Amino acid sequence: MIKNEVETIIEGNKVIYKRYFDISAELLFEIWSLEEHLTQWWGPDGFTLTSKSMNFSNGGIWEFIMHGPDGHDYKNKIQFIDIKKPFHIYYKHLGDGEGAKDVDFQAKVIFEKAGEDTNLTMEQIFPSKEELERVNQKYGAIEGGKQHVANLSKYANSLK
């Protein structure tokens, strides 16, 4: 894993992002799981976030609005599938929470201890390679994912 860079791998219908963090898996997991942290870093560059409701538990739902730099609001709804503290968070993106599923994927966020530090792997799994390509073309999903992980890193470093 390359230190201080987001490594990105595309495999068919999957995008895998990897990054080394020089903080504990426990702290990184907390940053990824508590609303007060998520609202500070979640999303690509230029976006801000308003959390409407969050139930961080297996089967729980998180509804939030991402405010784009273009002034557009993007409603989002996530269902947490499997949470194992501080090892992983698996979730399914359910679209905008109002029936529209323009962006449909599952994600696996894995926190791997590396001594006192953490290797993070985030996988986004789309229904097909074509769907990944469509979402990437329409929304810039792969670059957005890189920025998402980089913003997590900037925020985590601000807590040290």
PDB file of C-alpha atoms in Angstrom:
ATOM      1  CA  MET A   1       0.000   0.000   0.000  1.00  0.00           C
ATOM      2  CA  ILE A   2       1.400   3.400  -0.994  1.00  0.00           C
ATOM      3  CA  LYS A   3       1.673   5.768   1.952  1.00  0.00           C
ATOM      4  CA  ASN A   4      -0.345   9.020   1.669  1.00  0.00           C
ATOM      5  CA  GLU A   5      -1.937   8.137  -1.675  1.00  0.00           C
ATOM      6  CA  VAL A   6      -5.215   6.521  -2.683  1.00  0.00           C
ATOM      7  CA  GLU A   7      -4.546   3.413  -4.758  1.00  0.00           C
ATOM      8  CA  THR A   8      -7.427   2.655  -7.126  1.00  0.00           C
ATOM      9  CA  ILE A   9      -8.078  -0.686  -8.809  1.00  0.00           C
ATOM     10  CA  ILE A  10     -10.916  -1.396 -11.245  1.00  0.00           C
ATOM     11  CA  GLU A  11     -11.970  -5.046 -11.609  1.00  0.00           C
ATOM     12  CA  GLY A  12     -15.047  -5.567 -13.786  1.00  0.00           C
ATOM     13  CA  ASN A  13     -18.008  -4.232 -11.781  1.00  0.00           C
ATOM     14  CA  LYS A  14     -15.845  -3.260  -8.761  1.00  0.00           C
ATOM     15  CA  VAL A  15     -13.781  -0.263  -7.797  1.00  0.00           C
ATOM     16  CA  ILE A  16     -11.311  -0.834  -4.971  1.00  0.00           C
ATOM     17  CA  TYR A  17      -9.707   2.073  -3.127  1.00  0.00           C
ATOM     18  CA  LYS A  18      -6.811   1.463  -0.730  1.00  0.00           C
ATOM     19  CA  ARG A  19      -5.028   3.855   1.585  1.00  0.00           C
ATOM     20  CA  TYR A  20      -2.712   3.687   4.571  1.00  0.00           C
ATOM     21  CA  PHE A  21      -3.661   5.745   7.649  1.00  0.00           C
ATOM     22  CA  ASP A  22      -1.276   6.440  10.496  1.00  0.00           C
ATOM     23  CA  ILE A  23      -4.045   6.221  13.092  1.00  0.00           C
ATOM     24  CA  SER A  24      -5.589   3.251  14.860  1.00  0.00           C
ATOM     25  CA  ALA A  25      -8.303   1.122  13.279  1.00  0.00           C
ATOM     26  CA  GLU A  26     -10.518   1.977  16.263  1.00  0.00           C
ATOM     27  CA  LEU A  27     -10.266   5.744  15.621  1.00  0.00           C
ATOM     28  CA  LEU A  28     -10.665   5.360  11.858  1.00  0.00           C
ATOM     29  CA  PHE A  29     -13.750   3.182  12.405  1.00  0.00           C
ATOM     30  CA  GLU A  30     -15.178   5.848  14.746  1.00  0.00           C
ATOM     31  CA  ILE A  31     -14.586   8.569  12.127  1.00  0.00           C
ATOM     32  CA  TRP A  32     -16.480   6.410   9.612  1.00  0.00           C
ATOM     33  CA  SER A  33     -19.364   5.549  11.958  1.00  0.00           C
ATOM     34  CA  LEU A  34     -20.368   8.645  13.952  1.00  0.00           C
ATOM     35  CA  GLU A  35     -22.562  11.394  12.461  1.00  0.00           C
ATOM     36  CA  GLU A  36     -20.520  14.198  14.006  1.00  0.00           C
ATOM     37  CA  HIS A  37     -17.452  12.955  12.127  1.00  0.00           C
ATOM     38  CA  LEU A  38     -19.173  11.930   8.874  1.00  0.00           C
ATOM     39  CA  THR A  39     -20.652  15.383   8.332  1.00  0.00           C
ATOM     40  CA  GLN A  40     -17.118  16.822   8.397  1.00  0.00           C
ATOM     41  CA  TRP A  41     -15.561  14.767   5.588  1.00  0.00           C
ATOM     42  CA  TRP A  42     -18.032  12.560   3.640  1.00  0.00           C
ATOM     43  CA  GLY A  43     -18.103  12.961  -0.122  1.00  0.00           C
ATOM     44  CA  PRO A  44     -15.984  14.317  -2.956  1.00  0.00           C
ATOM     45  CA  ASP A  45     -14.256  17.716  -2.984  1.00  0.00           C
ATOM     46  CA  GLY A  46     -16.577  20.697  -2.657  1.00  0.00           C
ATOM     47  CA  PHE A  47     -19.516  18.758  -1.185  1.00  0.00           C
ATOM     48  CA  THR A  48     -21.036  19.283   2.238  1.00  0.00           C
ATOM     49  CA  LEU A  49     -23.406  16.949   4.037  1.00  0.00           C
ATOM     50  CA  THR A  50     -26.532  17.199   6.148  1.00  0.00           C
ATOM     51  CA  SER A  51     -27.507  14.038   8.004  1.00  0.00           C
ATOM     52  CA  LYS A  52     -31.274  13.604   8.361  1.00  0.00           C
ATOM     53  CA  SER A  53     -31.268  10.413  10.447  1.00  0.00           C
ATOM     54  CA  MET A  54     -28.792   7.680  11.234  1.00  0.00           C
ATOM     55  CA  ASN A  55     -29.180   4.246  12.780  1.00  0.00           C
ATOM     56  CA  PHE A  56     -25.662   2.786  12.744  1.00  0.00           C
ATOM     57  CA  SER A  57     -26.520  -0.860  13.329  1.00  0.00           C
ATOM     58  CA  ASN A  58     -26.949  -3.994  11.231  1.00  0.00           C
ATOM     59  CA  GLY A  59     -30.014  -3.305   9.088  1.00  0.00           C
ATOM     60  CA  GLY A  60     -30.062   0.363  10.149  1.00  0.00           C
ATOM     61  CA  ILE A  61     -30.640   3.240   7.734  1.00  0.00           C
ATOM     62  CA  TRP A  62     -28.714   6.473   7.228  1.00  0.00           C
ATOM     63  CA  GLU A  63     -30.481   9.217   5.262  1.00  0.00           C
ATOM     64  CA  PHE A  64     -28.496  12.283   4.274  1.00  0.00           C
ATOM     65  CA  ILE A  65     -28.278  15.064   1.724  1.00  0.00           C
ATOM     66  CA  MET A  66     -25.068  15.852  -0.115  1.00  0.00           C
ATOM     67  CA  HIS A  67     -24.906  19.510  -1.121  1.00  0.00           C
ATOM     68  CA  GLY A  68     -22.947  19.836  -4.354  1.00  0.00           C
ATOM     69  CA  PRO A  69     -20.617  22.707  -5.201  1.00  0.00           C
ATOM     70  CA  ASP A  70     -23.056  23.480  -8.062  1.00  0.00           C
ATOM     71  CA  GLY A  71     -25.818  24.204  -5.517  1.00  0.00           C
ATOM     72  CA  HIS A  72     -27.684  20.955  -6.260  1.00  0.00           C
ATOM     73  CA  ASP A  73     -28.825  18.746  -3.367  1.00  0.00           C
ATOM     74  CA  TYR A  74     -28.422  14.976  -3.734  1.00  0.00           C
ATOM     75  CA  LYS A  75     -30.570  12.859  -1.417  1.00  0.00           C
ATOM     76  CA  ASN A  76     -28.986   9.574  -0.323  1.00  0.00           C
ATOM     77  CA  LYS A  77     -30.073   6.554   1.653  1.00  0.00           C
ATOM     78  CA  ILE A  78     -27.756   3.818   2.908  1.00  0.00           C
ATOM     79  CA  GLN A  79     -28.625   0.578   4.658  1.00  0.00           C
ATOM     80  CA  PHE A  80     -25.940  -0.924   6.879  1.00  0.00           C
ATOM     81  CA  ILE A  81     -25.721  -4.645   6.107  1.00  0.00           C
ATOM     82  CA  ASP A  82     -22.931  -5.889   8.384  1.00  0.00           C
ATOM     83  CA  ILE A  83     -20.955  -3.927  10.961  1.00  0.00           C
ATOM     84  CA  LYS A  84     -18.124  -5.465  12.941  1.00  0.00           C
ATOM     85  CA  LYS A  85     -16.273  -2.906  15.042  1.00  0.00           C
ATOM     86  CA  PRO A  86     -13.416  -2.044  14.309  1.00  0.00           C
ATOM     87  CA  PHE A  87     -12.968  -4.436  11.373  1.00  0.00           C
ATOM     88  CA  HIS A  88     -15.541  -3.632   8.695  1.00  0.00           C
ATOM     89  CA  ILE A  89     -18.667  -1.789   7.599  1.00  0.00           C
ATOM     90  CA  TYR A  90     -20.699  -3.239   4.721  1.00  0.00           C
ATOM     91  CA  TYR A  91     -23.551  -1.187   3.333  1.00  0.00           C
ATOM     92  CA  LYS A  92     -25.911  -0.866   0.387  1.00  0.00           C
ATOM     93  CA  HIS A  93     -26.595   2.475  -1.277  1.00  0.00           C
ATOM     94  CA  LEU A  94     -30.367   2.566  -1.826  1.00  0.00           C
ATOM     95  CA  GLY A  95     -30.540   5.641  -4.032  1.00  0.00           C
ATOM     96  CA  ASP A  96     -32.257   8.813  -2.879  1.00  0.00           C
ATOM     97  CA  GLY A  97     -34.596   7.195  -0.350  1.00  0.00           C
ATOM     98  CA  GLU A  98     -37.666   8.167  -2.390  1.00  0.00           C
ATOM     99  CA  GLY A  99     -37.722   5.284  -4.838  1.00  0.00           C
ATOM    100  CA  ALA A 100     -35.129   6.585  -7.324  1.00  0.00           C
ATOM    101  CA  LYS A 101     -32.170   4.236  -7.672  1.00  0.00           C
ATOM    102  CA  ASP A 102     -30.020   6.135 -10.129  1.00  0.00           C
ATOM    103  CA  VAL A 103     -26.924   5.042  -8.229  1.00  0.00           C
ATOM    104  CA  ASP A 104     -27.166   1.496  -6.873  1.00  0.00           C
ATOM    105  CA  PHE A 105     -24.130  -0.222  -5.355  1.00  0.00           C
ATOM    106  CA  GLN A 106     -22.845  -2.061  -2.332  1.00  0.00           C
ATOM    107  CA  ALA A 107     -19.756  -1.061  -0.410  1.00  0.00           C
ATOM    108  CA  LYS A 108     -17.334  -2.898   1.826  1.00  0.00           C
ATOM    109  CA  VAL A 109     -15.106  -0.790   4.040  1.00  0.00           C
ATOM    110  CA  ILE A 110     -12.371  -2.851   5.668  1.00  0.00           C
ATOM    111  CA  PHE A 111     -10.111  -1.586   8.462  1.00  0.00           C
ATOM    112  CA  GLU A 112      -6.972  -3.741   8.648  1.00  0.00           C
ATOM    113  CA  LYS A 113      -4.645  -3.171  11.566  1.00  0.00           C
ATOM    114  CA  ALA A 114      -1.024  -2.534  10.578  1.00  0.00           C
ATOM    115  CA  GLY A 115       0.720  -2.310  13.944  1.00  0.00           C
ATOM    116  CA  GLU A 116      -0.547   0.946  15.486  1.00  0.00           C
ATOM    117  CA  ASP A 117      -1.831   2.113  12.089  1.00  0.00           C
ATOM    118  CA  THR A 118      -4.503   1.026   9.598  1.00  0.00           C
ATOM    119  CA  ASN A 119      -4.778  -0.070   5.995  1.00  0.00           C
ATOM    120  CA  LEU A 120      -8.199   0.915   4.676  1.00  0.00           C
ATOM    121  CA  THR A 121      -9.835  -0.837   1.736  1.00  0.00           C
ATOM    122  CA  MET A 122     -13.108   0.444   0.321  1.00  0.00           C
ATOM    123  CA  GLU A 123     -14.798  -1.631  -2.384  1.00  0.00           C
ATOM    124  CA  GLN A 124     -17.750  -0.342  -4.372  1.00  0.00           C
ATOM    125  CA  ILE A 125     -19.580  -3.189  -6.105  1.00  0.00           C
ATOM    126  CA  PHE A 126     -22.031  -2.310  -8.879  1.00  0.00           C
ATOM    127  CA  PRO A 127     -24.632  -4.678 -10.414  1.00  0.00           C
ATOM    128  CA  SER A 128     -22.567  -4.878 -13.638  1.00  0.00           C
ATOM    129  CA  LYS A 129     -19.494  -3.478 -15.336  1.00  0.00           C
ATOM    130  CA  GLU A 130     -21.808  -1.456 -17.601  1.00  0.00           C
ATOM    131  CA  GLU A 131     -23.546   0.091 -14.592  1.00  0.00           C
ATOM    132  CA  LEU A 132     -20.201   1.081 -13.075  1.00  0.00           C
ATOM    133  CA  GLU A 133     -19.224   2.690 -16.388  1.00  0.00           C
ATOM    134  CA  ARG A 134     -22.575   4.531 -16.608  1.00  0.00           C
ATOM    135  CA  VAL A 135     -22.344   5.901 -13.068  1.00  0.00           C
ATOM    136  CA  ASN A 136     -18.727   6.881 -13.597  1.00  0.00           C
ATOM    137  CA  GLN A 137     -19.537   8.684 -16.849  1.00  0.00           C
ATOM    138  CA  LYS A 138     -22.595  10.483 -15.396  1.00  0.00           C
ATOM    139  CA  TYR A 139     -21.256  11.332 -11.931  1.00  0.00           C
ATOM    140  CA  GLY A 140     -17.466  10.866 -12.033  1.00  0.00           C
ATOM    141  CA  ALA A 141     -17.826   8.104  -9.460  1.00  0.00           C
ATOM    142  CA  ILE A 142     -14.248   6.802  -9.545  1.00  0.00           C
ATOM    143  CA  GLU A 143     -12.619  10.212  -9.101  1.00  0.00           C
ATOM    144  CA  GLY A 144     -15.290  11.015  -6.494  1.00  0.00           C
ATOM    145  CA  GLY A 145     -14.359   7.850  -4.597  1.00  0.00           C
ATOM    146  CA  LYS A 146     -10.680   8.834  -4.614  1.00  0.00           C
ATOM    147  CA  GLN A 147     -11.557  12.294  -3.300  1.00  0.00           C
ATOM    148  CA  HIS A 148     -13.866  10.723  -0.681  1.00  0.00           C
ATOM    149  CA  VAL A 149     -10.998   8.646   0.754  1.00  0.00           C
ATOM    150  CA  ALA A 150      -8.573  11.590   0.489  1.00  0.00           C
ATOM    151  CA  ASN A 151     -11.053  13.812   2.400  1.00  0.00           C
ATOM    152  CA  LEU A 152     -11.308  11.129   5.074  1.00  0.00           C
ATOM    153  CA  SER A 153      -7.524  11.261   5.359  1.00  0.00           C
ATOM    154  CA  LYS A 154      -7.427  15.067   5.649  1.00  0.00           C
ATOM    155  CA  TYR A 155     -10.069  14.974   8.358  1.00  0.00           C
ATOM    156  CA  ALA A 156      -8.353  12.110  10.246  1.00  0.00           C
ATOM    157  CA  ASN A 157      -5.065  14.027  10.188  1.00  0.00           C
ATOM    158  CA  SER A 158      -6.816  17.078  11.654  1.00  0.00           C
ATOM    159  CA  LEU A 159      -7.725  14.999  14.726  1.00  0.00           C
ATOM    160  CA  LYS A 160      -4.135  14.026  15.587  1.00  0.00           C
TER     161      LYS A 160
END
